[in-house]
Amino acid sequence: MIKLDDKLKGIQTVGISGHVRPDGDCVGSTLAVYNYISTYYPNITVDLYLESIPNVFGFLKNADKIHHSFEEDKQFDLFIVLDCGDAGRLGPTAKYFEAAKQTFCIDHHVSNQAFADDNYIYPDASSTCELVYELLDTDKITKEIAECLYTGMVHDTGVFQYSCTSAKTMNIAGNLMEKGINYSKIVDDTFYTKTYNQNRILGQALLDSKLYLNGKVIATYVTAEQMKEFGCGPKHLDGIVNQLRVTKDVVVAAFLYENEDASYKVSLRANGDFNVADVVAVFGGGGHVKAAGCTMEGTVEDILERLIVEIAKRL
Ligand code: 5GP
Ligand code: MN
């Protein structure tokens, strides 16, 4: 099996990035790799590029070193992309990927077509952090690196609850706990704790939710105006779709929020055997069997209608 240490032989500069609108797994996996290289390879220059990250991940080591500006042109010896299912989701960091001498992708999205020179892609893995754990030398995983990996695993498994969680996931999580991390604080502070405004916009979204197809589908949305009213941005809406999903007898939960350009970001979640990755594929999106997303143009009513037609075909 390949190891990150082997990939770094003869390399002088490394760039790292993840997907647009970074989530816990994206932030955790990219920072874990950043911290590993900066700790053990002082002769390698390493830069991490991500769009702005949710404040709850600010405690992770070197979160303050992440570049959020993409002005500078650079050619890296090796560019590592994590938790990103396709080149289109690299956003502003695509230029570093294209210019790099060598590219390496570490990911767990079913929709990933292996777009880098070298790819480590396992859709059965709970999270990209689980894959990063396998690529690192276990003895060299510090407490700070363990915090990054554990955070990502917690977020992509819904605190080790979603069906992507395996015995292997739990064994890795156990090994990370032994590195001395404060695991319950990580879960509380990064996953469960919501600001007052986040809870209020969740409440509004739930009040506005509607059932379709005899209660098998639940959907709701948040407009740009509502985000302004509640003092929330897109990155504060995490968790709304999960709350929809646990509605009794629901098979598919859909959450839409308005983008700045008046298109909508769509998040789908599935219960049971239903495959939402198939549904979003129709609209150019991607993700996992039980959690997937896409961006769609039109009014909320129009988008929901198109989504429900595709869901109904598959129920
Ligand atoms: P979320 O609904 O939380 O935004 O995303 C659920 C999963 O689907 C994540 O793994 C995310 O990376 C993926 N995903 C969300 N939106 C898109 C999209 O527009 N394109 C692709 N390819 N994947 C997406
Ligand atoms: Mn992930």
GROMACS .gro file of C-alpha atoms in nm, residues 210-219 249-254 268 274 304 307-308 311-312 315:
model
   24
  210LYS     CA    1  -4.353   2.046   0.335
  211LEU     CA    2  -4.418   1.678   0.268
  212TYR     CA    3  -4.449   1.536  -0.085
  213LEU     CA    4  -4.524   1.193  -0.236
  214ASN     CA    5  -4.737   1.073   0.056
  215GLY     CA    6  -4.488   1.181   0.316
  216LYS     CA    7  -4.192   0.998   0.160
  217VAL     CA    8  -4.019   1.325   0.073
  218ILE     CA    9  -3.967   1.630   0.292
  219ALA     CA   10  -3.830   1.957   0.159
  249ASP     CA   11  -4.138   0.771   0.741
  250VAL     CA   12  -3.938   1.007   0.520
  251VAL     CA   13  -3.722   0.841   0.252
  252VAL     CA   14  -3.565   1.154   0.100
  253ALA     CA   15  -3.495   1.491   0.261
  254ALA     CA   16  -3.420   1.793   0.043
  268LEU     CA   17  -3.029   1.558  -0.045
  274PHE     CA   18  -3.264   0.504  -0.168
  304LEU     CA   19  -3.853   2.113  -0.618
  307LEU     CA   20  -3.629   1.704  -0.805
  308ILE     CA   21  -3.952   1.533  -0.704
  311ILE     CA   22  -3.715   1.105  -0.687
  312ALA     CA   23  -4.060   0.962  -0.771
  315LEU     CA   24  -3.904   0.531  -0.515
   0.00000   0.00000   0.00000
